[in-house]
Coordinates of C-alpha atoms (C1' of nucleotides) in Angstrom, one line a residue:
Chain A
M393 CA 14.7 10.2 -36.1
S394 CA 16.8 9.4 -39.1
E395 CA 15.2 6.4 -40.8
K396 CA 12.3 6.0 -38.3
Q397 CA 13.0 2.9 -36.3
Y398 CA 10.7 0.1 -35.5
H399 CA 9.1 2.3 -33.0
H400 CA 9.0 5.9 -32.1
G401 CA 12.4 6.0 -30.6
D402 CA 11.7 6.2 -26.9
L403 CA 9.6 3.2 -26.0
R404 CA 11.0 3.1 -22.5
N405 CA 9.5 6.5 -21.7
S406 CA 6.3 5.8 -23.6
L407 CA 5.8 2.8 -21.3
I408 CA 6.3 4.8 -18.2
Q409 CA 3.8 7.4 -19.4
A410 CA 1.3 4.7 -20.4
G411 CA 1.7 3.2 -16.9
I412 CA 0.9 6.5 -15.2
E413 CA -2.1 6.9 -17.5
I414 CA -3.4 3.5 -16.5
L415 CA -2.9 4.3 -12.8
A416 CA -4.9 7.5 -13.2
E417 CA -7.7 6.1 -15.3
E418 CA -8.1 2.6 -13.9
G419 CA -6.1 2.3 -10.7
V420 CA -3.3 0.1 -9.4
S421 CA -5.0 -3.2 -10.0
A422 CA -5.3 -2.5 -13.8
L423 CA -1.6 -1.8 -14.2
S424 CA -0.1 -4.5 -16.3
V425 CA 2.9 -4.8 -18.5
R426 CA 0.7 -6.0 -21.3
Q427 CA -1.7 -3.1 -21.1
A428 CA 1.1 -0.6 -21.0
A429 CA 2.5 -2.2 -24.1
T430 CA -0.8 -2.0 -25.9
R431 CA -1.2 1.7 -25.0
A432 CA 2.3 2.3 -26.3
G433 CA 1.3 0.5 -29.5
V434 CA 3.8 -2.4 -29.3
S435 CA 3.5 -6.1 -28.7
H436 CA 3.1 -7.5 -25.2
S437 CA 6.7 -8.7 -25.1
A438 CA 8.3 -5.5 -26.3
P439 CA 8.6 -4.0 -22.8
Y440 CA 11.0 -6.7 -21.8
A441 CA 13.6 -5.1 -24.1
H442 CA 13.6 -2.1 -21.8
F443 CA 12.6 -3.4 -18.4
H444 CA 13.8 -6.6 -16.8
D445 CA 10.4 -7.4 -15.3
K446 CA 7.3 -5.8 -14.0
Q447 CA 9.0 -4.6 -10.8
D448 CA 11.5 -2.8 -12.9
L449 CA 8.7 -1.0 -14.7
I450 CA 7.0 -0.2 -11.4
A451 CA 10.3 1.2 -10.1
A452 CA 10.6 3.5 -13.2
I453 CA 7.0 4.7 -12.7
S454 CA 7.5 5.3 -9.0
T455 CA 10.7 7.2 -9.8
E456 CA 8.8 9.5 -12.1
G457 CA 6.2 9.9 -9.4
F458 CA 8.8 11.0 -6.9
R459 CA 10.2 13.5 -9.5
R460 CA 6.7 15.0 -9.8
L461 CA 6.2 15.1 -6.0
H462 CA 9.6 16.7 -5.6
A463 CA 8.7 19.4 -8.1
R464 CA 5.4 19.9 -6.5
I465 CA 6.9 20.4 -3.1
T466 CA 9.6 22.7 -4.4
S467 CA 7.1 25.0 -6.0
A468 CA 4.6 24.8 -3.1
A469 CA 5.6 27.7 -1.0
P470 CA 6.8 30.9 -2.6
E471 CA 10.4 31.8 -1.6
N472 CA 9.2 33.9 1.2
P473 CA 11.8 33.5 3.9
G474 CA 9.7 35.6 6.3
D475 CA 6.7 33.5 6.8
I476 CA 8.4 30.2 7.5
A477 CA 5.5 28.7 9.5
N478 CA 3.2 29.2 6.6
R479 CA 5.7 27.6 4.4
L480 CA 5.8 24.4 6.4
T481 CA 2.0 24.2 6.3
E482 CA 1.9 24.8 2.5
T483 CA 4.5 22.1 1.9
A484 CA 2.5 19.6 3.9
W485 CA -0.6 20.7 2.0
A486 CA 1.2 20.2 -1.3
Y487 CA 2.0 16.7 -0.2
V488 CA -1.6 16.0 0.7
Q489 CA -2.9 17.4 -2.6
F490 CA -0.4 15.4 -4.6
A491 CA -1.6 12.2 -3.0
L492 CA -5.3 13.1 -3.5
E493 CA -4.8 14.1 -7.1
N494 CA -2.6 11.1 -7.9
R495 CA -4.0 8.4 -5.6
A496 CA -3.0 5.3 -7.5
L497 CA 0.5 6.7 -8.3
F498 CA 1.0 7.7 -4.7
N499 CA -0.1 4.2 -3.6
L500 CA 2.4 2.7 -6.0
M501 CA 5.1 4.9 -4.6
F502 CA 4.5 4.1 -1.0
S503 CA 2.5 0.9 -0.5
G504 CA 5.0 -1.9 -0.8
I505 CA 4.1 -2.7 -4.3
L506 CA 7.6 -1.9 -5.3
E507 CA 9.2 -4.7 -3.3
D508 CA 12.8 -3.4 -2.9
G509 CA 13.2 0.2 -3.8
G510 CA 16.9 0.1 -2.7
D511 CA 17.7 -2.0 -5.7
Y512 CA 16.8 0.9 -8.0
P513 CA 19.4 3.7 -7.7
D514 CA 17.3 6.4 -9.5
F515 CA 14.4 5.6 -7.2
A516 CA 16.6 5.7 -4.1
A517 CA 18.2 8.9 -5.2
I518 CA 15.1 11.0 -5.9
S519 CA 13.2 9.7 -2.8
Q520 CA 16.1 10.6 -0.6
E521 CA 16.3 14.0 -2.2
T522 CA 12.7 14.6 -1.4
F523 CA 13.4 13.8 2.2
L524 CA 16.3 16.2 2.3
L525 CA 13.9 18.9 1.1
I526 CA 12.0 18.4 4.3
V527 CA 15.1 18.2 6.5
D528 CA 16.1 21.6 5.2
L529 CA 12.7 23.1 5.8
V530 CA 12.7 21.7 9.4
R531 CA 16.1 23.2 10.0
R532 CA 14.8 26.6 9.1
C533 CA 11.7 26.1 11.3
Q534 CA 14.0 25.3 14.2
Q535 CA 16.0 28.4 13.7
A536 CA 12.8 30.4 13.7
G537 CA 11.8 28.8 17.0
L538 CA 8.8 27.0 15.5
L539 CA 10.1 23.6 16.3
R540 CA 11.9 22.2 19.2
R541 CA 15.7 21.9 19.1
G542 CA 17.3 18.5 18.5
P543 CA 18.6 16.6 15.5
A544 CA 16.9 18.1 12.4
D545 CA 16.7 14.7 10.6
V546 CA 14.9 13.0 13.5
Q547 CA 12.5 16.0 13.7
A548 CA 12.1 15.9 9.9
L549 CA 11.2 12.3 10.3
S550 CA 8.5 13.2 12.9
I551 CA 7.0 15.7 10.6
W552 CA 7.2 13.6 7.5
S553 CA 5.7 10.7 9.5
L554 CA 2.9 12.9 10.7
V555 CA 2.0 14.2 7.2
H556 CA 2.5 10.9 5.5
G557 CA 0.4 9.0 8.1
F558 CA -2.3 11.6 7.8
V559 CA -2.4 11.2 4.0
S560 CA -2.3 7.4 4.3
L561 CA -5.2 7.2 6.7
L562 CA -7.1 9.7 4.7
L563 CA -6.7 7.7 1.4
E564 CA -7.7 4.5 3.3
Q565 CA -10.8 6.3 4.6
Q566 CA -9.7 5.6 8.1
I567 CA -10.4 9.1 9.3
S568 CA -13.9 9.2 10.7
H569 CA -16.6 11.3 9.1
T570 CA -17.3 13.2 12.3
I571 CA -13.8 14.6 12.2
L572 CA -13.8 15.4 8.4
E573 CA -17.1 17.1 8.6
R574 CA -15.9 19.6 11.1
G575 CA -14.2 21.8 8.5
P576 CA -12.0 22.0 5.5
L577 CA -9.3 19.4 5.1
K578 CA -6.5 22.0 5.0
E579 CA -7.5 23.2 8.4
L580 CA -7.6 19.8 9.8
L581 CA -4.1 19.2 8.5
A582 CA -2.9 22.5 10.0
Q583 CA -4.4 21.5 13.4
T584 CA -2.7 18.1 13.2
L585 CA 0.6 19.7 12.3
G586 CA 0.1 22.3 15.0
Q587 CA 0.3 19.5 17.6
I588 CA 4.0 19.2 16.8
M589 CA 4.9 22.9 16.5
Q590 CA 5.8 25.2 19.3
V591 CA 2.8 27.3 20.4
R592 CA 3.4 30.9 21.0
V593 CA -0.2 31.8 21.9
E594 CA -2.2 33.3 24.7
N595 CA -1.5 31.1 27.7
R596 CA 2.2 31.6 28.1
E597 CA 1.9 30.8 31.8
Chain B
M1057 CA -19.7 -33.0 12.6
S1058 CA -22.8 -35.2 12.0
E1059 CA -22.3 -37.0 8.7
K1060 CA -19.2 -35.1 7.7
Q1061 CA -20.0 -32.7 4.9
Y1062 CA -18.3 -32.2 1.7
H1063 CA -15.7 -30.2 3.5
H1064 CA -14.6 -29.7 7.0
G1065 CA -17.5 -27.5 7.9
D1066 CA -15.9 -24.1 8.0
L1067 CA -14.4 -23.5 4.6
R1068 CA -14.9 -19.7 5.0
N1069 CA -12.6 -19.6 8.0
S1070 CA -10.1 -22.0 6.5
L1071 CA -9.7 -19.7 3.5
I1072 CA -9.1 -16.7 5.7
Q1073 CA -6.4 -18.6 7.6
A1074 CA -4.9 -19.9 4.3
G1075 CA -4.8 -16.3 3.1
I1076 CA -2.9 -15.1 6.2
E1077 CA -0.5 -18.0 5.8
I1078 CA 0.2 -17.1 2.1
L1079 CA 0.8 -13.5 3.1
A1080 CA 3.2 -14.5 5.9
E1081 CA 5.1 -17.0 3.7
E1082 CA 5.0 -15.5 0.2
G1083 CA 3.9 -11.9 0.5
V1084 CA 1.0 -9.9 -0.9
S1085 CA 1.8 -10.6 -4.6
A1086 CA 1.3 -14.4 -4.0
L1087 CA -2.2 -14.0 -2.5
S1088 CA -4.7 -15.5 -4.9
V1089 CA -8.1 -17.0 -4.5
R1090 CA -6.8 -20.1 -6.2
Q1091 CA -3.9 -20.7 -3.9
A1092 CA -6.0 -20.1 -0.9
A1093 CA -8.4 -22.7 -2.2
T1094 CA -5.6 -25.2 -2.8
R1095 CA -4.3 -24.7 0.7
A1096 CA -7.7 -25.3 2.1
G1097 CA -8.0 -28.5 0.1
V1098 CA -10.8 -27.5 -2.2
S1099 CA -11.2 -26.7 -5.9
H1100 CA -10.4 -23.3 -7.2
S1101 CA -14.0 -22.3 -7.6
A1102 CA -15.2 -23.4 -4.1
P1103 CA -14.3 -20.0 -2.5
Y1104 CA -17.0 -18.3 -4.5
A1105 CA -19.6 -20.1 -2.5
H1106 CA -18.3 -18.1 0.5
F1107 CA -16.9 -14.9 -0.9
H1108 CA -18.4 -12.8 -3.7
D1109 CA -15.0 -12.0 -5.2
K1110 CA -11.4 -11.6 -4.3
Q1111 CA -12.0 -8.2 -2.7
D1112 CA -14.5 -9.9 -0.4
L1113 CA -11.8 -12.4 0.7
I1114 CA -9.3 -9.6 1.1
A1115 CA -11.9 -7.7 3.3
A1116 CA -12.3 -10.8 5.5
I1117 CA -8.5 -11.2 5.8
S1118 CA -8.0 -7.5 6.6
T1119 CA -10.8 -7.7 9.2
E1120 CA -9.0 -10.6 10.9
G1121 CA -5.8 -8.6 10.8
F1122 CA -7.5 -5.7 12.6
R1123 CA -8.9 -8.1 15.2
R1124 CA -5.3 -9.2 15.9
L1125 CA -4.0 -5.7 15.9
H1126 CA -6.7 -4.6 18.3
A1127 CA -5.9 -7.5 20.6
R1128 CA -2.2 -6.7 20.4
I1129 CA -2.8 -3.1 21.3
T1130 CA -5.2 -4.0 24.1
S1131 CA -2.7 -6.2 25.8
A1132 CA 0.3 -4.0 25.0
A1133 CA 0.4 -1.9 28.2
P1134 CA -0.4 -3.4 31.5
E1135 CA -3.3 -1.8 33.2
N1136 CA -1.1 0.5 35.1
P1137 CA -3.0 3.8 35.3
G1138 CA -0.1 5.5 37.0
D1139 CA 2.5 5.5 34.3
I1140 CA 0.4 6.8 31.4
A1141 CA 3.2 8.2 29.4
N1142 CA 4.9 4.8 29.3
R1143 CA 1.6 3.4 28.2
L1144 CA 1.3 5.6 25.2
T1145 CA 4.8 4.6 24.1
E1146 CA 4.2 0.9 24.7
T1147 CA 1.0 1.1 22.6
A1148 CA 2.8 2.8 19.7
W1149 CA 5.6 0.2 20.0
A1150 CA 3.0 -2.6 19.9
Y1151 CA 1.7 -1.0 16.7
V1152 CA 5.2 -0.9 15.2
Q1153 CA 5.9 -4.5 16.2
F1154 CA 2.7 -5.8 14.8
A1155 CA 3.6 -4.2 11.5
L1156 CA 7.1 -5.6 11.5
E1157 CA 6.0 -9.1 12.4
N1158 CA 3.1 -9.1 9.9
R1159 CA 4.4 -7.0 7.1
A1160 CA 2.3 -8.4 4.3
L1161 CA -0.9 -8.5 6.4
F1162 CA -0.3 -4.9 7.6
N1163 CA 0.2 -3.9 4.0
L1164 CA -3.0 -5.5 3.0
M1165 CA -4.9 -3.7 5.8
F1166 CA -3.6 -0.3 5.0
S1167 CA -2.3 0.0 1.4
G1168 CA -5.4 0.5 -0.7
I1169 CA -5.4 -3.1 -1.8
L1170 CA -8.9 -3.4 -0.2
E1171 CA -10.5 -0.9 -2.5
D1172 CA -13.5 0.2 -0.5
G1173 CA -13.4 -0.8 3.1
G1174 CA -16.6 1.1 3.9
D1175 CA -18.5 -1.5 1.9
Y1176 CA -17.6 -4.2 4.5
P1177 CA -19.4 -3.6 7.8
D1178 CA -17.2 -5.9 9.9
F1179 CA -14.1 -4.3 8.6
A1180 CA -15.4 -0.8 9.2
A1181 CA -16.5 -1.7 12.7
I1182 CA -13.2 -3.3 14.0
S1183 CA -11.0 -0.6 12.4
Q1184 CA -13.1 2.1 14.0
E1185 CA -12.9 0.3 17.3
T1186 CA -9.2 0.3 17.0
F1187 CA -9.2 4.0 16.5
L1188 CA -11.4 4.5 19.6
L1189 CA -8.8 2.6 21.6
I1190 CA -6.4 5.4 20.7
V1191 CA -8.8 8.2 21.3
D1192 CA -9.4 6.8 24.8
L1193 CA -5.7 6.6 25.6
V1194 CA -5.2 10.2 24.3
R1195 CA -7.9 11.4 26.5
R1196 CA -6.1 10.0 29.5
C1197 CA -2.8 11.5 28.4
Q1198 CA -4.5 14.9 28.1
Q1199 CA -5.9 14.5 31.6
A1200 CA -2.4 13.7 32.8
G1201 CA -1.1 16.9 31.2
L1202 CA 1.1 14.9 28.7
L1203 CA -0.7 16.2 25.7
R1204 CA -2.1 19.6 24.8
R1205 CA -5.7 20.3 25.4
G1206 CA -8.1 20.3 22.5
P1207 CA -10.5 17.8 20.8
A1208 CA -9.3 14.3 21.8
D1209 CA -10.2 12.8 18.4
V1210 CA -8.2 15.3 16.5
Q1211 CA -5.3 14.8 18.8
A1212 CA -5.7 11.0 18.5
L1213 CA -5.6 11.5 14.8
S1214 CA -2.3 13.3 15.1
I1215 CA -0.8 10.6 17.2
W1216 CA -2.1 7.8 15.1
S1217 CA -0.9 9.6 11.9
L1218 CA 2.5 10.0 13.4
V1219 CA 2.9 6.4 14.4
H1220 CA 1.3 5.1 11.3
G1221 CA 3.4 7.3 9.1
F1222 CA 6.5 6.2 11.0
V1223 CA 5.7 2.5 10.4
S1224 CA 4.8 3.1 6.7
L1225 CA 8.0 4.9 6.0
L1226 CA 9.9 2.2 7.9
L1227 CA 8.4 -0.6 6.0
E1228 CA 9.0 1.2 2.7
Q1229 CA 12.7 1.6 3.7
Q1230 CA 12.3 5.4 3.4
I1231 CA 14.0 6.1 6.7
S1232 CA 17.7 6.7 6.1
H1233 CA 20.3 4.4 7.5
T1234 CA 22.1 7.2 9.2
I1235 CA 19.0 7.7 11.4
L1236 CA 18.3 4.0 12.0
E1237 CA 21.9 3.3 13.0
R1238 CA 21.9 5.9 15.7
G1239 CA 20.1 3.6 18.2
P1240 CA 17.4 1.0 18.8
L1241 CA 14.2 1.4 16.9
K1242 CA 12.1 1.7 20.0
E1243 CA 14.1 4.7 21.1
L1244 CA 13.7 6.4 17.7
L1245 CA 10.0 5.9 18.0
A1246 CA 10.0 7.3 21.5
Q1247 CA 11.9 10.4 20.3
T1248 CA 9.6 10.8 17.4
L1249 CA 6.6 10.5 19.6
G1250 CA 8.2 12.9 22.1
Q1251 CA 8.0 15.7 19.5
I1252 CA 4.2 15.7 20.0
M1253 CA 4.1 15.4 23.8
Q1254 CA 4.4 18.1 26.3
V1255 CA 7.9 18.4 27.7
R1256 CA 8.3 18.7 31.4
V1257 CA 12.1 18.8 31.5
E1258 CA 14.9 21.0 32.6
N1259 CA 14.6 24.2 30.6
R1260 CA 11.1 25.3 31.7
E1261 CA 11.4 28.9 30.7
Chain C
dA756 C1' 19.4 -3.2 -31.0
dC757 C1' 14.6 -3.6 -31.0
dC758 C1' 10.5 -5.8 -31.9
dT759 C1' 7.0 -9.9 -32.9
dG760 C1' 4.3 -14.2 -32.1
dA761 C1' 3.8 -18.6 -30.1
dA762 C1' 4.1 -20.8 -25.9
dC763 C1' 3.6 -21.9 -20.8
dA764 C1' 2.1 -21.5 -16.3
dC765 C1' -0.6 -18.8 -13.7
dC766 C1' -5.0 -15.7 -12.4
dG767 C1' -10.2 -14.2 -11.5
dT768 C1' -14.7 -15.4 -12.5
dT769 C1' -18.8 -17.9 -14.3
dC770 C1' -21.7 -21.6 -14.9
dA771 C1' -23.7 -26.1 -15.6
dA772 C1' -23.6 -30.1 -13.2
dG773 C1' -23.2 -33.2 -9.3
dT774 C1' -24.2 -34.7 -4.0
Chain D
dA491 C1' -26.2 -25.7 0.6
dC492 C1' -21.7 -26.7 -0.9
dC493 C1' -18.5 -28.3 -4.1
dT494 C1' -16.3 -29.8 -8.9
dG495 C1' -14.5 -29.2 -13.7
dA496 C1' -14.6 -27.0 -18.0
dA497 C1' -14.4 -22.7 -20.0
dC498 C1' -13.0 -17.8 -21.0
dA499 C1' -10.4 -13.7 -20.8
dC500 C1' -6.8 -12.0 -18.7
dC501 C1' -1.5 -11.9 -16.7
dG502 C1' 4.0 -12.3 -16.4
dT503 C1' 7.7 -14.1 -18.7
dT504 C1' 10.6 -16.6 -22.1
dC505 C1' 12.5 -17.6 -26.5
dA506 C1' 13.2 -18.4 -31.2
dA507 C1' 12.8 -15.7 -35.1
dG508 C1' 12.6 -11.6 -37.9
dT509 C1' 14.5 -6.5 -39.5

DNA sequence: ACCTGAACACCGTTCAAGT
DNA sequence: ACCTGAACACCGTTCAAGT
């Protein structure tokens, strides 16, 4: 505000938004500091006043991605404490949908493009918080008898691994057509998840 | 041979090897057509006589990566048809080890850097063969009562998803220290895998 | 403090030309 | 058929200079 600076006041954020737009429109390979700068309407070297290097910008974009994923997961299942099994499935489905709707961003967040996430505190914080969301849900599933007993964090890891692996292989087109053609994706995910949940069905021996 | 050509006869393969070396020594971000050419001892434009573009080279490198992963998995478990449970764990462990020992190559194979694997027949073939290896193993686990009944390919997908997700999160340093410090990695993997296998332990009611 | 413009070393890719 | 060298449009990053 005030006297109107050189730029619009929040170039840092504009660059992050520009980066996310580039990812959505042109994919990971098109993401460059220079193009983000151009989209934000500044010179190609202006970003270096706000980010130490490209990795630093990538960390900021990934952090924003995790914030959105976290929000998406949080609002995935209605706070319906009764139907906890459904809630686990809906959470997993929210994760899958986020990845499909934000392919390039999801890739940036999880594909080693950010070389050392631990160096970026904000990134480390929000990604850990997202994991805690899952640990919490797992704990409630255990209490409901839907999952085996055992350390909730290890079990959460199993489930997150399962869902994350499912998404990764899906995005990489590593899931064969014959499987995908058998029915809707959400159902396949539910079946896959079902492998890890306790069955309480017909053949109870 | 014969009159000694311009180059050593198999530039195509030399470039693939050079690429794998670059990945191992300097990581994904250092992989360039020009550096591969330099390592192979030719000019920067020579690769274009053998590869249509960088994606084409990446496809060839990824294909070689899958060949090595396939070989590694094949030789992972001794042909010991008795201990089938152990064999599943050893196969998963081989997968994890391959990823840890060839981080950048593994990333290249699975992280969307190759933009459309389906366009490269050799790549599609070997990656599918690798999946079939797992389907086969799963089928035998089902017969041994270690896994639930159901379509073997869907179950294989669950297991591959679980193991692949585990590896991905591990490489991304998304598995918290408190979990990793609790014991050797192979044991954590076994525990994680155990979530999906049928228990035949003490509390059988 | 925040931004610009020139500069440098790198890239992917093409293309005429050489053997 | 296989390779070279010049050329072009891009990149990441630095740095002196401007307000």
